[in-house]
Amino acid sequence: MDMSLETWDGDWGLPSVDLFSLQIMAYAKFSGAPLKLNKTNKPWHSPNGQLPMFRHGPKISFSRFGDITAYLRGQNYNADFDLTKKQCSDIVAYSSLLRDKLYPAILYVLWVDSRNYTELTRPWYTKVLPFPLKHFLPGYFQKKAQKTIYNFTGYDELEKEKMENFLFKEAQECLTRLSHRLGEDEFYFGKK
């Protein structure tokens, strides 16, 4: 039985426009998991109406990163196999850093910044989604992203400038930390 991953299609030089799809694709590559990629742009075909959707046979399906990686580890596809306990704890710390400081800024750029949403994000989704979904799914994704960002920052939509400054400052701090940690090395842990 093949393992497959249904993802949003790619564009802008990326194999997928979806951050979570990219995250799972990267984990599968690092772990050596033989995932067959199915670019679909049809989230309603998955059991929970979301992408990405991991499947292994007719009965196994997951859409959350943690569930997918736990399953892959159980199938002996582990990206962290050769790492020490300290390196594994560093990965947990860096993952938290990315989730808490960089991810909200990316959400903001894609879904909340009105110019990017109007000129880039919404047109892409309306191009790949069928009628009538093209008329309401991008707005649904935008509202979901706004709610996440407002909850994360504590700012409301009337304080967009403060919120933007906060998010970009946090993202810059995250990228600076990661850059300092990487230094002159090609990889964070060892050589591949």
Coordinates of C-alpha atoms in Angstrom, one line a residue:
M1 CA 0.0 0.0 0.0
D2 CA 1.3 3.4 -1.0
M3 CA 1.5 6.3 1.4
S4 CA 0.1 9.4 -0.2
L5 CA -0.2 13.1 0.7
E6 CA -2.9 15.2 -0.9
T7 CA -1.7 18.8 -0.9
W8 CA -2.6 22.2 -2.3
D9 CA -0.9 22.8 -5.6
G10 CA 2.4 24.7 -5.9
D11 CA 3.2 28.1 -7.3
W12 CA 5.7 30.9 -6.9
G13 CA 8.5 28.3 -7.2
L14 CA 7.2 26.2 -4.2
P15 CA 5.9 22.7 -4.5
S16 CA 2.8 23.7 -2.5
V17 CA 1.4 27.1 -1.5
D18 CA 0.3 25.6 1.9
L19 CA 2.7 25.9 4.8
F20 CA 1.4 22.6 6.4
S21 CA 1.8 20.7 3.2
L22 CA 5.4 22.0 2.9
Q23 CA 6.1 21.0 6.5
I24 CA 5.0 17.4 5.9
M25 CA 6.7 17.2 2.5
A26 CA 10.0 18.3 4.2
Y27 CA 9.6 15.8 7.0
A28 CA 8.9 13.0 4.6
K29 CA 12.0 13.9 2.6
F30 CA 14.3 14.1 5.6
S31 CA 12.9 10.8 7.0
G32 CA 13.0 9.0 3.7
A33 CA 9.3 8.2 3.7
P34 CA 8.1 7.2 0.2
L35 CA 5.2 9.6 -0.1
K36 CA 3.3 9.9 -3.3
L37 CA 2.2 13.5 -3.7
N38 CA -1.2 14.3 -5.1
K39 CA -1.8 17.9 -5.8
T40 CA -5.5 18.4 -5.7
N41 CA -6.8 21.8 -4.6
K42 CA -10.0 20.0 -3.5
P43 CA -10.0 19.9 0.3
W44 CA -13.7 18.7 0.3
H45 CA -12.4 15.3 -1.0
S46 CA -10.6 14.6 2.3
P47 CA -12.5 13.1 5.2
N48 CA -12.3 16.3 7.3
G49 CA -12.5 18.8 4.4
Q50 CA -8.8 19.9 4.9
L51 CA -5.5 19.7 3.2
P52 CA -3.0 18.3 3.6
M53 CA -4.4 14.8 3.9
F54 CA -2.1 11.9 4.5
R55 CA -3.3 8.4 3.6
H56 CA -1.9 4.9 3.9
G57 CA -4.4 2.4 2.6
P58 CA -8.1 2.7 2.8
K59 CA -8.5 3.1 6.5
I60 CA -5.6 5.3 7.7
S61 CA -5.8 9.1 7.2
F62 CA -4.4 12.1 9.1
S63 CA -4.3 15.8 8.4
R64 CA -2.4 17.1 11.4
F65 CA 1.4 17.3 11.3
G66 CA 1.9 15.7 14.7
D67 CA -0.4 12.7 13.8
I68 CA 1.4 12.2 10.5
T69 CA 4.9 12.3 11.9
A70 CA 3.9 10.0 14.8
Y71 CA 2.5 7.5 12.2
L72 CA 5.6 7.8 10.0
R73 CA 7.8 7.2 13.0
G74 CA 5.8 4.0 13.8
Q75 CA 6.5 2.9 10.2
N76 CA 10.3 3.5 10.8
Y77 CA 10.5 6.8 9.0
N78 CA 12.1 9.1 11.5
A79 CA 13.9 12.3 10.6
D80 CA 15.4 12.5 14.0
F81 CA 16.9 9.0 14.2
D82 CA 20.6 9.9 14.3
L83 CA 20.2 12.9 16.6
T84 CA 21.3 13.1 20.2
K85 CA 18.8 13.9 23.0
K86 CA 20.1 17.5 23.1
Q87 CA 19.6 17.9 19.4
C88 CA 16.1 16.6 19.6
S89 CA 15.3 19.0 22.4
D90 CA 16.8 21.8 20.3
I91 CA 14.4 20.8 17.5
V92 CA 11.5 21.1 19.8
A93 CA 12.7 24.6 20.8
Y94 CA 13.3 25.7 17.2
S95 CA 9.9 24.4 16.2
S96 CA 8.2 26.4 19.0
L97 CA 10.2 29.5 17.9
L98 CA 9.0 29.1 14.3
R99 CA 5.4 28.5 15.4
D100 CA 5.3 31.4 17.8
K101 CA 7.3 34.0 16.0
L102 CA 7.5 33.3 12.3
Y103 CA 4.2 31.6 11.5
P104 CA 2.0 34.5 12.6
A105 CA 3.9 36.9 10.4
I106 CA 3.5 34.6 7.4
L107 CA -0.2 34.3 8.1
Y108 CA -0.3 38.1 8.2
V109 CA 1.5 38.6 4.9
L110 CA -0.6 36.0 3.1
W111 CA -4.1 36.7 4.5
V112 CA -4.3 39.9 6.5
D113 CA -2.2 42.4 4.6
S114 CA -4.8 43.8 2.3
R115 CA -2.6 44.4 -0.7
N116 CA -1.1 40.9 -0.7
Y117 CA -4.5 39.3 -0.1
T118 CA -6.1 41.3 -2.9
E119 CA -3.2 41.0 -5.5
L120 CA -1.7 37.6 -4.6
T121 CA -3.5 35.3 -2.2
R122 CA -7.1 35.6 -3.2
P123 CA -6.5 35.6 -6.9
W124 CA -4.5 32.4 -6.6
Y125 CA -7.2 30.6 -4.7
T126 CA -10.0 31.9 -7.0
K127 CA -8.0 30.6 -9.9
V128 CA -7.6 27.0 -8.6
L129 CA -10.9 26.6 -6.8
P130 CA -14.2 25.7 -8.7
F131 CA -17.4 27.7 -8.5
P132 CA -18.9 28.3 -5.9
L133 CA -16.0 27.6 -3.5
K134 CA -13.8 30.3 -5.2
H135 CA -16.3 32.9 -3.9
F136 CA -16.2 32.0 -0.2
L137 CA -13.3 29.7 0.7
P138 CA -10.6 32.4 0.4
G139 CA -12.7 34.7 2.7
Y140 CA -13.1 31.8 5.1
F141 CA -9.3 31.2 5.2
Q142 CA -8.7 35.0 5.6
K143 CA -11.1 35.2 8.6
K144 CA -9.5 32.1 10.2
A145 CA -6.0 33.7 9.8
Q146 CA -7.2 37.0 11.2
K147 CA -8.7 35.3 14.3
T148 CA -5.4 33.4 14.8
I149 CA -3.4 36.5 14.6
Y150 CA -5.7 38.7 16.7
N151 CA -5.7 36.0 19.4
F152 CA -1.9 35.6 19.2
T153 CA -1.0 39.3 19.3
G154 CA -3.9 40.7 21.4
Y155 CA -4.3 43.5 18.9
D156 CA -7.6 44.0 17.0
E157 CA -8.1 45.1 13.4
L158 CA -8.1 48.8 14.5
E159 CA -4.5 48.5 15.6
K160 CA -3.2 47.0 12.4
E161 CA 0.0 49.2 12.3
K162 CA 1.0 48.1 15.9
M163 CA 0.1 44.5 15.1
E164 CA 2.2 44.6 11.9
N165 CA 5.2 46.1 13.7
F166 CA 4.9 43.5 16.4
L167 CA 4.6 40.6 14.0
F168 CA 7.5 41.7 11.8
K169 CA 9.7 42.4 14.9
E170 CA 9.0 38.9 16.2
A171 CA 9.7 37.3 12.8
Q172 CA 13.0 39.2 12.4
E173 CA 14.1 38.1 15.8
C174 CA 13.2 34.5 14.9
L175 CA 15.1 34.6 11.6
T176 CA 18.1 36.3 13.3
R177 CA 18.3 33.5 16.0
L178 CA 18.1 30.8 13.4
S179 CA 20.7 32.5 11.3
H180 CA 23.1 32.8 14.2
R181 CA 22.5 29.2 15.2
L182 CA 23.3 28.0 11.6
G183 CA 26.3 30.2 11.3
E184 CA 28.5 29.0 8.4
D185 CA 27.2 25.5 8.5
E186 CA 25.0 24.1 5.7
F187 CA 22.7 22.2 8.1
Y188 CA 21.7 22.6 11.8
F189 CA 22.8 19.1 12.8
G190 CA 25.5 17.3 11.0
K191 CA 26.1 16.9 7.3
K192 CA 23.7 15.2 4.8

